[in-house]
mmCIF file of C-alpha atoms and ligand atoms in Angstrom:
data_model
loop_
_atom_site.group_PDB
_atom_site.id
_atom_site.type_symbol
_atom_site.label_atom_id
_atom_site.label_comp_id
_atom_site.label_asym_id
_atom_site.label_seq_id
_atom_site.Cartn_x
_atom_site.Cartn_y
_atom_site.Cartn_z
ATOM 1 C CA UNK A 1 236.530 36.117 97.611
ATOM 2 C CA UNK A 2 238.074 34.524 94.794
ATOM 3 C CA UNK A 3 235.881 32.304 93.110
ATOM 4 C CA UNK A 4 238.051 29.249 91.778
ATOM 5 C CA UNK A 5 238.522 25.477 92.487
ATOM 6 C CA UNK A 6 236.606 22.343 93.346
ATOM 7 C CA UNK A 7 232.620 23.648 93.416
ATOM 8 C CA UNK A 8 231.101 20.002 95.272
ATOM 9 C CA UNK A 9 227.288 19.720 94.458
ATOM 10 C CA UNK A 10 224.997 17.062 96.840
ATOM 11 C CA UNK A 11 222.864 14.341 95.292
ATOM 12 C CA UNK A 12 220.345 12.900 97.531
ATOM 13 C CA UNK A 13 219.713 9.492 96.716
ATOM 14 C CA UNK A 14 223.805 9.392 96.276
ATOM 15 C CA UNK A 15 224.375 10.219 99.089
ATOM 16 C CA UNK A 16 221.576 8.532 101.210
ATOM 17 C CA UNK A 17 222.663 7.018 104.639
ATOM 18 C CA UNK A 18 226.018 9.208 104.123
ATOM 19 C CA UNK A 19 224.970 12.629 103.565
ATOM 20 C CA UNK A 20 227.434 14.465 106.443
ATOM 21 C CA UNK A 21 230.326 12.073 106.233
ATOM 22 C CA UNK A 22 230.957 12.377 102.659
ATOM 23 C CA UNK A 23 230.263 16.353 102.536
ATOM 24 C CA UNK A 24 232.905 16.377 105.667
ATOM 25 C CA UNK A 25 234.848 14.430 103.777
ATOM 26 C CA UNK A 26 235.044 16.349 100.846
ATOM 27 C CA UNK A 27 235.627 19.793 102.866
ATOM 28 C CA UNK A 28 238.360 18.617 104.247
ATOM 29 C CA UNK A 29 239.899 17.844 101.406
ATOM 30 C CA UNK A 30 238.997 21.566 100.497
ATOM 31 C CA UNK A 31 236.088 23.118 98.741
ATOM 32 C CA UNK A 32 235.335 26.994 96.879
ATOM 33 C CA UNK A 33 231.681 25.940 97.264
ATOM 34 C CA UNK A 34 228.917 23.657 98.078
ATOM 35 C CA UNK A 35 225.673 23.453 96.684
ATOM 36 C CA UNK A 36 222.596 21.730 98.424
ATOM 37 C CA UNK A 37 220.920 20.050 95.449
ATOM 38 C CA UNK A 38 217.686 18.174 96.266
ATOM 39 C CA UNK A 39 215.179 17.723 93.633
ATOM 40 C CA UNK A 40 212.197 16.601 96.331
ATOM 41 C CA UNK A 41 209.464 18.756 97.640
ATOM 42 C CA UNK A 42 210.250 17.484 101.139
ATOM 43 C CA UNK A 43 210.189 20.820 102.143
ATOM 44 C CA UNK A 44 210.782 20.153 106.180
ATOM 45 C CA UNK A 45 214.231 17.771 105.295
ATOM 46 C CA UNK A 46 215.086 20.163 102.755
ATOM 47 C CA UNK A 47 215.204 22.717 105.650
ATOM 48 C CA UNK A 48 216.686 20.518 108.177
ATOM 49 C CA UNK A 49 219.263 19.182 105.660
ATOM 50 C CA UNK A 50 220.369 23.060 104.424
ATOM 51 C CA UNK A 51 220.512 24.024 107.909
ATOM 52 C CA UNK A 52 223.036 20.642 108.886
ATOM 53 C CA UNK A 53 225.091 22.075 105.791
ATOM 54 C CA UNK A 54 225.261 25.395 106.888
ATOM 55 C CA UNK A 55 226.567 24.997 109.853
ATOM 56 C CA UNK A 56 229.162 22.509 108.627
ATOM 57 C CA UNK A 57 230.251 25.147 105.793
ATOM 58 C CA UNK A 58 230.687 27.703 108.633
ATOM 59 C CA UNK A 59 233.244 25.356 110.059
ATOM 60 C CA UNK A 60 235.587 24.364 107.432
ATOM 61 C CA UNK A 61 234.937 28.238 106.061
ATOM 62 C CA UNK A 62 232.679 26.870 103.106
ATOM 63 C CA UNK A 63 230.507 29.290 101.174
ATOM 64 C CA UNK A 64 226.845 27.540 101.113
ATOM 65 C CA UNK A 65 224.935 27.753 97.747
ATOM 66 C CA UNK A 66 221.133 26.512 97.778
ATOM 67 C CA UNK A 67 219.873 25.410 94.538
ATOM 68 C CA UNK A 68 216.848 26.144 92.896
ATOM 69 C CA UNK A 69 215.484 28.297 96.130
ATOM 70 C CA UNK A 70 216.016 31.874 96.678
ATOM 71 C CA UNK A 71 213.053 31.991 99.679
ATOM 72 C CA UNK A 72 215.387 29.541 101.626
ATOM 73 C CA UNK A 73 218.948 30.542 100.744
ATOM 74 C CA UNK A 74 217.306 34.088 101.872
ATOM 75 C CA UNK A 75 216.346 31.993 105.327
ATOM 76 C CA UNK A 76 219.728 31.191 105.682
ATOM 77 C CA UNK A 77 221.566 33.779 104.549
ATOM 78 C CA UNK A 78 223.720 32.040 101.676
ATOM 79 C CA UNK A 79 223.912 31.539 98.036
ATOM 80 C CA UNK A 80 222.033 30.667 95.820
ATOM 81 C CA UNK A 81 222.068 28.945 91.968
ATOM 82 C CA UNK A 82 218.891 29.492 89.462
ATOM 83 C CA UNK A 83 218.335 27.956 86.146
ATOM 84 C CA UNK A 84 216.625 28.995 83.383
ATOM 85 C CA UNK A 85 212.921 27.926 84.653
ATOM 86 C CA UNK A 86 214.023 28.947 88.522
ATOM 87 C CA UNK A 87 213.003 32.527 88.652
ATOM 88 C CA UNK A 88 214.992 35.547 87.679
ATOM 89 C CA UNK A 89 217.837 36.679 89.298
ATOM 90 C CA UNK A 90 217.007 40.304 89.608
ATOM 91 C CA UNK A 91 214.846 39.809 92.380
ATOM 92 C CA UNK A 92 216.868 37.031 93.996
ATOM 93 C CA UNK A 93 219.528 39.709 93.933
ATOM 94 C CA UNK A 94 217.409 42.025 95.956
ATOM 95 C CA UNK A 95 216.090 39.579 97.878
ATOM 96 C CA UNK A 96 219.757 37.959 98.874
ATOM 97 C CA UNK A 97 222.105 41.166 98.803
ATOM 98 C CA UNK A 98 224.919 42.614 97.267
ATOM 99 C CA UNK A 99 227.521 40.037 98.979
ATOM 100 C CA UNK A 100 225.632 37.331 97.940
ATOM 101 C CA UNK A 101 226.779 34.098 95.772
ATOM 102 C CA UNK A 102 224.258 33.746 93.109
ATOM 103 C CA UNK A 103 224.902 31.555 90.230
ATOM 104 C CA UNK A 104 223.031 30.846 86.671
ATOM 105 C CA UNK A 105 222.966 28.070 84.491
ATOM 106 C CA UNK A 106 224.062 29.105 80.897
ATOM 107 C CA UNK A 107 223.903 25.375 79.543
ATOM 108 C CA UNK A 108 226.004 25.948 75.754
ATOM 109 C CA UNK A 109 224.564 29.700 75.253
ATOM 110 C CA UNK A 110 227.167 32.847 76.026
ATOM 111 C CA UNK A 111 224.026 34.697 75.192
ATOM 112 C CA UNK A 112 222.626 33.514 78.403
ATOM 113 C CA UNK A 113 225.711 34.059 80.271
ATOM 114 C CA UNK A 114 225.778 38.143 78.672
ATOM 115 C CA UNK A 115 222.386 38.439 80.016
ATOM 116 C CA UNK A 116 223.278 36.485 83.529
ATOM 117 C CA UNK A 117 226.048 39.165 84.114
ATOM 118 C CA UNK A 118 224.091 42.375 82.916
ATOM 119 C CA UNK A 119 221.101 41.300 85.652
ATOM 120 C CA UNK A 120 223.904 40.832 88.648
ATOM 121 C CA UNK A 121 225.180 36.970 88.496
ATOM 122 C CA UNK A 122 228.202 36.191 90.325
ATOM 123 C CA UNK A 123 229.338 33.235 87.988
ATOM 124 C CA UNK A 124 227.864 31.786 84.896
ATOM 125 C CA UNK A 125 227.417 27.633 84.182
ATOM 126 C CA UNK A 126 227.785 25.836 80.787
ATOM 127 C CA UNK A 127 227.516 22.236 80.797
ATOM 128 C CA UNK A 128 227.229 19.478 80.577
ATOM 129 C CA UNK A 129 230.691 18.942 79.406
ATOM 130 C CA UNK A 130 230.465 15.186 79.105
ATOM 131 C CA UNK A 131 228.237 12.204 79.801
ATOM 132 C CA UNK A 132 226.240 12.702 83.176
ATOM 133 C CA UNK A 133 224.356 10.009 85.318
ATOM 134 C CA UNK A 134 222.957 12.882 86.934
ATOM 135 C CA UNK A 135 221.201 14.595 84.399
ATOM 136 C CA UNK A 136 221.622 13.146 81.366
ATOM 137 C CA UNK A 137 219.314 14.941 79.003
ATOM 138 C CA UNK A 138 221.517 18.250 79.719
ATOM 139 C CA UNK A 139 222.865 20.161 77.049
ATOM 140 C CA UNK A 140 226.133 19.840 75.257
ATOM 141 C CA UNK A 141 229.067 22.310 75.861
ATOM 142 C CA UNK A 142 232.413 22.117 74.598
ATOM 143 C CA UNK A 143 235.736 23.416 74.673
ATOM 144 C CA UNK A 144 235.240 25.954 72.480
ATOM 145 C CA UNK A 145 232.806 27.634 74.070
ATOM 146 C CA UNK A 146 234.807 28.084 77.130
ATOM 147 C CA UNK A 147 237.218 29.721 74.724
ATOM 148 C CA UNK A 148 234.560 32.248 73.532
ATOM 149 C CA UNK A 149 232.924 32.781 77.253
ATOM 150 C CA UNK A 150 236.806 33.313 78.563
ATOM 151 C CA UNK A 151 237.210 36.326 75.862
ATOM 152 C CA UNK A 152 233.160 38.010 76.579
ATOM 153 C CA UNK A 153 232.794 36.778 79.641
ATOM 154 C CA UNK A 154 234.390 39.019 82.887
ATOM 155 C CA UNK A 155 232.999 36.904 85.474
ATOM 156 C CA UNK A 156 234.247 33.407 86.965
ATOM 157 C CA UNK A 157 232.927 30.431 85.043
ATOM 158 C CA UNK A 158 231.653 27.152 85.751
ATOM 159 C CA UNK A 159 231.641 24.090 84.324
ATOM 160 C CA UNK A 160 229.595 20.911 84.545
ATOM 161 C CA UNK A 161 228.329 17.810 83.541
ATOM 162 C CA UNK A 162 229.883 14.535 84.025
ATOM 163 C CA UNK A 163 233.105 16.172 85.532
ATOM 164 C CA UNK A 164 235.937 13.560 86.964
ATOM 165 C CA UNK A 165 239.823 13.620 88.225
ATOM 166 C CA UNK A 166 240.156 11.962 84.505
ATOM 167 C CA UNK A 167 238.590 14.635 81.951
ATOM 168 C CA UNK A 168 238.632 18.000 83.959
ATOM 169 C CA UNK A 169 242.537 19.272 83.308
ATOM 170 C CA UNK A 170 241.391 20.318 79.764
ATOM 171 C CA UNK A 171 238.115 22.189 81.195
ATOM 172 C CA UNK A 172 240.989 24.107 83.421
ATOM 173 C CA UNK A 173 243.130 24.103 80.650
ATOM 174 C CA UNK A 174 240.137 26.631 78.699
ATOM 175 C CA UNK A 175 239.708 29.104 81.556
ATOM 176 C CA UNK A 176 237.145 26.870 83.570
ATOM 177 C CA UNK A 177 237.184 28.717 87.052
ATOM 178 C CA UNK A 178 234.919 26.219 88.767
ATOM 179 C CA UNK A 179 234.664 22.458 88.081
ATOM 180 C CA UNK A 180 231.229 21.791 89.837
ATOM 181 C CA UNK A 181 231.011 17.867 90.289
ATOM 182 C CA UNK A 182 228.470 14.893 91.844
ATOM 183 C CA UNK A 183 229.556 11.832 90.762
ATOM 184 C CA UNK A 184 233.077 12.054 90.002
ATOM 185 C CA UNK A 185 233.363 13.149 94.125
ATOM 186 C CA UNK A 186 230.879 11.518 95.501
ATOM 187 C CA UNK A 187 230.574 8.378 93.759
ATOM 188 C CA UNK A 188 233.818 7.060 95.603
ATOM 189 C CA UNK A 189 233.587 3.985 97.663
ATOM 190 C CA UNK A 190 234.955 5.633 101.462
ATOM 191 C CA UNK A 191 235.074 9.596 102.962
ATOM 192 C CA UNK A 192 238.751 8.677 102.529
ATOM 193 C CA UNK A 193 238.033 8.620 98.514
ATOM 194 C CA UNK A 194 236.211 11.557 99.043
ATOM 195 C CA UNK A 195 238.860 13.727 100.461
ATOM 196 C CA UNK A 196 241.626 12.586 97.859
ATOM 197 C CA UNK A 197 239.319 13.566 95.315
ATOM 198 C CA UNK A 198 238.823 16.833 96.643
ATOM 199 C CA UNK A 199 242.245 17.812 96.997
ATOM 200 C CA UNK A 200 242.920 15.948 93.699
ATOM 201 C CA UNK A 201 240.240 18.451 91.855
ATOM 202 C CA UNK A 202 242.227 21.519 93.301
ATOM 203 C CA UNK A 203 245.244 20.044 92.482
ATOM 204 C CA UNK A 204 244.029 20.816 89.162
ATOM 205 C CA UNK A 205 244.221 25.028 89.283
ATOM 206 C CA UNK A 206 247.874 24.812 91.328
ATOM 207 C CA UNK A 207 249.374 23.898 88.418
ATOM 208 C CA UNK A 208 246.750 26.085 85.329
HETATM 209 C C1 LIG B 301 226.802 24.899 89.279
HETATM 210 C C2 LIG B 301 225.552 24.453 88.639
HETATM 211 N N1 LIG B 301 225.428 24.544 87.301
HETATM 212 C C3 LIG B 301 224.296 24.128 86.705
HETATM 213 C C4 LIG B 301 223.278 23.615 87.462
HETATM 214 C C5 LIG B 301 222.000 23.159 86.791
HETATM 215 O O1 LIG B 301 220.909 23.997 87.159
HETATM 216 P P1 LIG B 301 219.484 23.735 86.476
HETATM 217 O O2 LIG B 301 219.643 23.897 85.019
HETATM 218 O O3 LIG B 301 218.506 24.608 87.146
HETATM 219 O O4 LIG B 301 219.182 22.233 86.806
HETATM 220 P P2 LIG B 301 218.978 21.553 88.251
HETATM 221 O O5 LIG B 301 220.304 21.387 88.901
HETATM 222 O O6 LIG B 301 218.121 22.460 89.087
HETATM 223 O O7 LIG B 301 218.336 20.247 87.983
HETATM 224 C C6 LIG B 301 223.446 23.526 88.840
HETATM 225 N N2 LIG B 301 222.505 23.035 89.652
HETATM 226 N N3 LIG B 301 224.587 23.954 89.406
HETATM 227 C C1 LIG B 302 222.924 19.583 87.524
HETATM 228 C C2 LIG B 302 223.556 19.409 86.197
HETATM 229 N N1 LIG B 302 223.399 20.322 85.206
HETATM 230 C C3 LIG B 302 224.034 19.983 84.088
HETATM 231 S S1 LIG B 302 224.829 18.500 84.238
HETATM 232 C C4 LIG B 302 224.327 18.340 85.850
HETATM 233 C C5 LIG B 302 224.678 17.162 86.700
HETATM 234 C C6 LIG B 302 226.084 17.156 87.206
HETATM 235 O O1 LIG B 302 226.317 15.963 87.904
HETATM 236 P P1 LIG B 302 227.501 14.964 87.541
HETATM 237 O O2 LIG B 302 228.775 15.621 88.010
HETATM 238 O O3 LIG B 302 227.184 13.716 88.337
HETATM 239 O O4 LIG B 302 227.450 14.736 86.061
HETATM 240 MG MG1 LIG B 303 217.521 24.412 88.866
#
C-alpha cells in the first residue's frame, strides 16, 4: 500500500462530544491513515475508543495507527507510531509484524530518520512545520530539510505541526508524502467542514 495523502490524527478534548462524527466525516472525505492520539491514562476508554475506530477504519478501508502504544495496537492488530521516549521500534516490529504500519517521530533530525529506517520504520516524521496549538513546544523543521530527507531518505515521509489547507502545498511541493494534521481538520465548525477538508488535503498530491 502506497503510503501518501491526508494522514488525520484525533485530539481528545477537540474532539469531545464529536469524536465518531467528525472521524466519519473526515473518512469520507478520504484518508491514507488515522491515528488514535490520546494523551490520558484512561486506559479502559482508550480501549473502547481504539476499538470504535477500528471498526470504523475497516469500513471506509482506513489503515488504523495507535499512538504511543505498541501492547494495544498489538491487541488490535494495527499500526502503530513511537516517538523518541515511546520505546524502540525493534521490538514493536516483532511484536506487530512484518505488514505492519509503524511510524517514528524524527522531529528536525535525518539522523533520526537514518536510524528509524535501518531498525524497520515504515515512514519517518519531522515537524513541526509551523505554529501548533497542539503541541507547541515541538521542534522546528523546515523546508530544507525535507529537501535533504527526500535525497537520504527511501521511505515515505511525514510531515507535521500546525498543518492547514493554507500552508501545506509547499510541504507537498518538497516531497512531503504524508501531511498528518489535528487542527487544520478537525478544528472546522460542522462534519460537513470536515469532509471538504479532507478531500481538500488530497487535493493537494493530485496535482504534486
Ligand atoms: C505522524 C506523527 N508524527 C509525530 C508525532 C509525535 O509523536 P511524539 O513525538 O511521540 O509526540 P506525541 O504525539 O506522542 O505527543 C505523532 N504523534 N504522529
Ligand atoms: C503531535 C505533534 N508532534 C509535532 S507537532 C504535533 C501536533 C500536530 O497537531 P496540529 O496539526 O494541531 O498542529
Ligand atoms: Mg508519542
Amino acid at each position: 500500500m502506497k503510503l501518501r495523502g491526508l494522514y488525520a490524527i484525533t485530539d481528545s478534548q477537540l474532539l469531545t462530544g464529536k469524536f465518531l462524527p467528525y472521524v466519519e466525516a473526515a473518512l469520507e472525505g478520504g484518508v491514507t491513515l488515522l491515528q488514535y492520539r490520546d494523551k490520558s491514562q484512561d486506559q479502559s476508554r482508550r480501549l473502547r475508543e481504539a476499538e470504535a475506530l477500528a471498526e470504523l477504519c475497516a469500513r471506509y478501508k482506513t489503515q488504523l495507527i495507535i499512538n504511543d502504544d505498541a501492547e494495544l495496537a498489538a491487541r488490535l492488530g494495527v499500526g502503530v507510531h513511537l516517538g523518541q521516549t515511546d520505546g524502540p521500534l525493534t521490538p514493536a516490529r516483532t511484536l506487530l509484524g512484518r505488514e505492519a504500519i509503524i511510524g517514528s517521530t524524527c522531529h528536525a533530525q535525518l539522523e533520526l530518520a537514518e536510524q528509524a529506517a535501518r531498525e524497520g520504520a515504515s515512514y519517518v516524521a519531522f515537524g513541526r512545520f509551523f505554529n501548533s496549538v497542539t503541541k507547541p513546544g515541538a521542534p522546528a523543521a523546515d523546508t530544507a530539510l525535507l529537501d535533504q530527507a527526500r535525497a537520504r531518505i527511501k521511505l515515505p515521509i511525514c510531515v507535521i505541526g500546525g498543518i492547514t489547507l493554507d500552508n501545506a502545498a509547499p510541504l507537498v511541493a518538497h516531497g512531503a508524502d504524508l501531511l498528518a494534521v489535528i487542527h487544520g481538520l478537525f478544528g472546522a465548525d460542522s462534519t460537513q467542514e470536515v469532509t471538504r477538508r479532507a478531500r481538500a488535503f488530497n487535493a493537494l498530491f493530485a496535482s504534486a
